[in-house]
């Protein structure tokens, strides 16, 4: 049975007052299960508070919209409180406890992409809450909670009884939360919209790559990531991951077209991409995108912390490396046609502006 590679939108899992949590389901996007990849979004309204939790999967978080506060506790470490905003990427290894809060009028939206190879369910994240109506306190008996934390029975009943929210709650506007510390941001997050560009092509596009050099924690997560902004009408060169990595792409804004070519030269996907879509390119499959007139921006994770891509157009493509005789014989064309083919796309660019 052929895999369905068509892009999908996230669906609401839980939430009401204060915000909501959305996820992509492997039943609708089978490549999530096949690739052991999880994908979800957290959307917090003003004063929305995502309760402390840890996950069964390492993740990369990316702030799609708004600004807020993130609390992060690494194993056997003190809490770090970060001011986060649109464009911030955070690496969240195994064992990390996180909470999220939005005190602003603009909705705070955070994307999570991660590796589910060791998760309870392939292609899905499972969160374990420290508090709330489904938190760990509610599962243990009063005796166990009392003995573990050295608490009187009435205090235990108060702690458990007060936890009426599930995953996300809305706090009173007067509720005081920890203030972010600038030093906590360093080494924990990187703003992809402000970081130095790894690729910058006039009228083509720009790329910022997230790897172990600019955010060492991604090494512990085992994932790389990038933010790509393609100008209106521009094309992203056909290419593939040559180190057997999967590429999971979320369309942040804009729209465009995508084609994916797989085994035996078969086009396995041709569709229009829109903001909010998520799609996955299988290992070694070749993908290319063309932005609409409004441009297109996407955030991707790659299932290795330092990915290597091979682009099939441009000066550094494999076509330029092969000898003229080989190409002439392989294409079954005359030398003049091969020479004309080789003379095109002589720059190092991986983005091509629209035709004049």
PDB file of N, CA and C in Angstrom, residues 187 189-190 195-196 198 209-220 223-225 305-307:
ATOM      1  N   UNK A 187      22.106  29.541  25.384  1.00  0.00           N
ATOM      2  CA  UNK A 187      22.331  28.106  25.296  1.00  0.00           C
ATOM      3  C   UNK A 187      21.075  27.270  25.306  1.00  0.00           C
ATOM      4  N   UNK A 189      18.000  28.565  23.792  1.00  0.00           N
ATOM      5  CA  UNK A 189      17.147  28.946  22.662  1.00  0.00           C
ATOM      6  C   UNK A 189      17.948  29.752  21.650  1.00  0.00           C
ATOM      7  N   UNK A 190      17.432  29.806  20.440  1.00  0.00           N
ATOM      8  CA  UNK A 190      18.031  30.596  19.364  1.00  0.00           C
ATOM      9  C   UNK A 190      16.896  31.188  18.546  1.00  0.00           C
ATOM     10  N   UNK A 195      19.067  35.254  13.843  1.00  0.00           N
ATOM     11  CA  UNK A 195      20.372  34.593  13.759  1.00  0.00           C
ATOM     12  C   UNK A 195      21.036  34.884  12.410  1.00  0.00           C
ATOM     13  N   UNK A 196      22.368  34.785  12.343  1.00  0.00           N
ATOM     14  CA  UNK A 196      23.079  34.957  11.066  1.00  0.00           C
ATOM     15  C   UNK A 196      22.564  33.972  10.030  1.00  0.00           C
ATOM     16  N   UNK A 198      22.568  31.399   7.004  1.00  0.00           N
ATOM     17  CA  UNK A 198      23.463  30.407   6.404  1.00  0.00           C
ATOM     18  C   UNK A 198      23.410  30.474   4.887  1.00  0.00           C
ATOM     19  N   UNK A 209      20.074  27.595   9.728  1.00  0.00           N
ATOM     20  CA  UNK A 209      20.158  26.192  10.111  1.00  0.00           C
ATOM     21  C   UNK A 209      20.415  26.082  11.610  1.00  0.00           C
ATOM     22  N   UNK A 210      19.621  25.262  12.270  1.00  0.00           N
ATOM     23  CA  UNK A 210      19.773  25.006  13.706  1.00  0.00           C
ATOM     24  C   UNK A 210      20.551  23.699  13.864  1.00  0.00           C
ATOM     25  N   UNK A 211      21.738  23.778  14.479  1.00  0.00           N
ATOM     26  CA  UNK A 211      22.554  22.572  14.642  1.00  0.00           C
ATOM     27  C   UNK A 211      23.365  22.665  15.934  1.00  0.00           C
ATOM     28  N   UNK A 212      24.290  21.734  16.114  1.00  0.00           N
ATOM     29  CA  UNK A 212      25.043  21.682  17.368  1.00  0.00           C
ATOM     30  C   UNK A 212      26.003  22.848  17.543  1.00  0.00           C
ATOM     31  N   UNK A 213      26.266  23.598  16.468  1.00  0.00           N
ATOM     32  CA  UNK A 213      27.178  24.744  16.576  1.00  0.00           C
ATOM     33  C   UNK A 213      26.492  25.945  17.216  1.00  0.00           C
ATOM     34  N   UNK A 214      25.266  26.242  16.791  1.00  0.00           N
ATOM     35  CA  UNK A 214      24.608  27.433  17.331  1.00  0.00           C
ATOM     36  C   UNK A 214      23.636  27.125  18.474  1.00  0.00           C
ATOM     37  N   UNK A 215      23.271  25.837  18.647  1.00  0.00           N
ATOM     38  CA  UNK A 215      22.432  25.435  19.777  1.00  0.00           C
ATOM     39  C   UNK A 215      22.824  24.001  20.164  1.00  0.00           C
ATOM     40  N   UNK A 216      23.879  23.859  20.978  1.00  0.00           N
ATOM     41  CA  UNK A 216      24.436  22.526  21.291  1.00  0.00           C
ATOM     42  C   UNK A 216      23.415  21.515  21.799  1.00  0.00           C
ATOM     43  N   UNK A 217      22.341  21.980  22.455  1.00  0.00           N
ATOM     44  CA  UNK A 217      21.356  21.053  23.006  1.00  0.00           C
ATOM     45  C   UNK A 217      20.669  20.191  21.946  1.00  0.00           C
ATOM     46  N   UNK A 218      20.689  20.636  20.671  1.00  0.00           N
ATOM     47  CA  UNK A 218      20.045  19.814  19.641  1.00  0.00           C
ATOM     48  C   UNK A 218      20.771  18.480  19.489  1.00  0.00           C
ATOM     49  N   UNK A 219      22.037  18.423  19.915  1.00  0.00           N
ATOM     50  CA  UNK A 219      22.757  17.159  19.896  1.00  0.00           C
ATOM     51  C   UNK A 219      22.124  16.147  20.816  1.00  0.00           C
ATOM     52  N   UNK A 220      21.629  16.612  21.975  1.00  0.00           N
ATOM     53  CA  UNK A 220      20.952  15.717  22.911  1.00  0.00           C
ATOM     54  C   UNK A 220      19.572  15.308  22.411  1.00  0.00           C
ATOM     55  N   UNK A 223      18.153  15.912  16.720  1.00  0.00           N
ATOM     56  CA  UNK A 223      17.471  16.480  15.559  1.00  0.00           C
ATOM     57  C   UNK A 223      18.161  17.762  15.112  1.00  0.00           C
ATOM     58  N   UNK A 224      18.127  18.032  13.831  1.00  0.00           N
ATOM     59  CA  UNK A 224      18.509  19.333  13.309  1.00  0.00           C
ATOM     60  C   UNK A 224      17.253  20.059  12.859  1.00  0.00           C
ATOM     61  N   UNK A 225      17.365  21.334  12.545  1.00  0.00           N
ATOM     62  CA  UNK A 225      16.194  22.097  12.101  1.00  0.00           C
ATOM     63  C   UNK A 225      16.645  23.269  11.242  1.00  0.00           C
ATOM     64  N   UNK A 305      21.166  15.608  13.961  1.00  0.00           N
ATOM     65  CA  UNK A 305      21.488  16.956  14.452  1.00  0.00           C
ATOM     66  C   UNK A 305      22.327  17.799  13.499  1.00  0.00           C
ATOM     67  N   UNK A 306      23.052  17.170  12.573  1.00  0.00           N
ATOM     68  CA  UNK A 306      23.872  17.908  11.611  1.00  0.00           C
ATOM     69  C   UNK A 306      23.639  17.340  10.212  1.00  0.00           C
ATOM     70  N   UNK A 307      22.494  17.678   9.613  1.00  0.00           N
ATOM     71  CA  UNK A 307      22.089  17.060   8.347  1.00  0.00           C
ATOM     72  C   UNK A 307      22.974  17.472   7.170  1.00  0.00           C
TER      73      UNK A 307
END
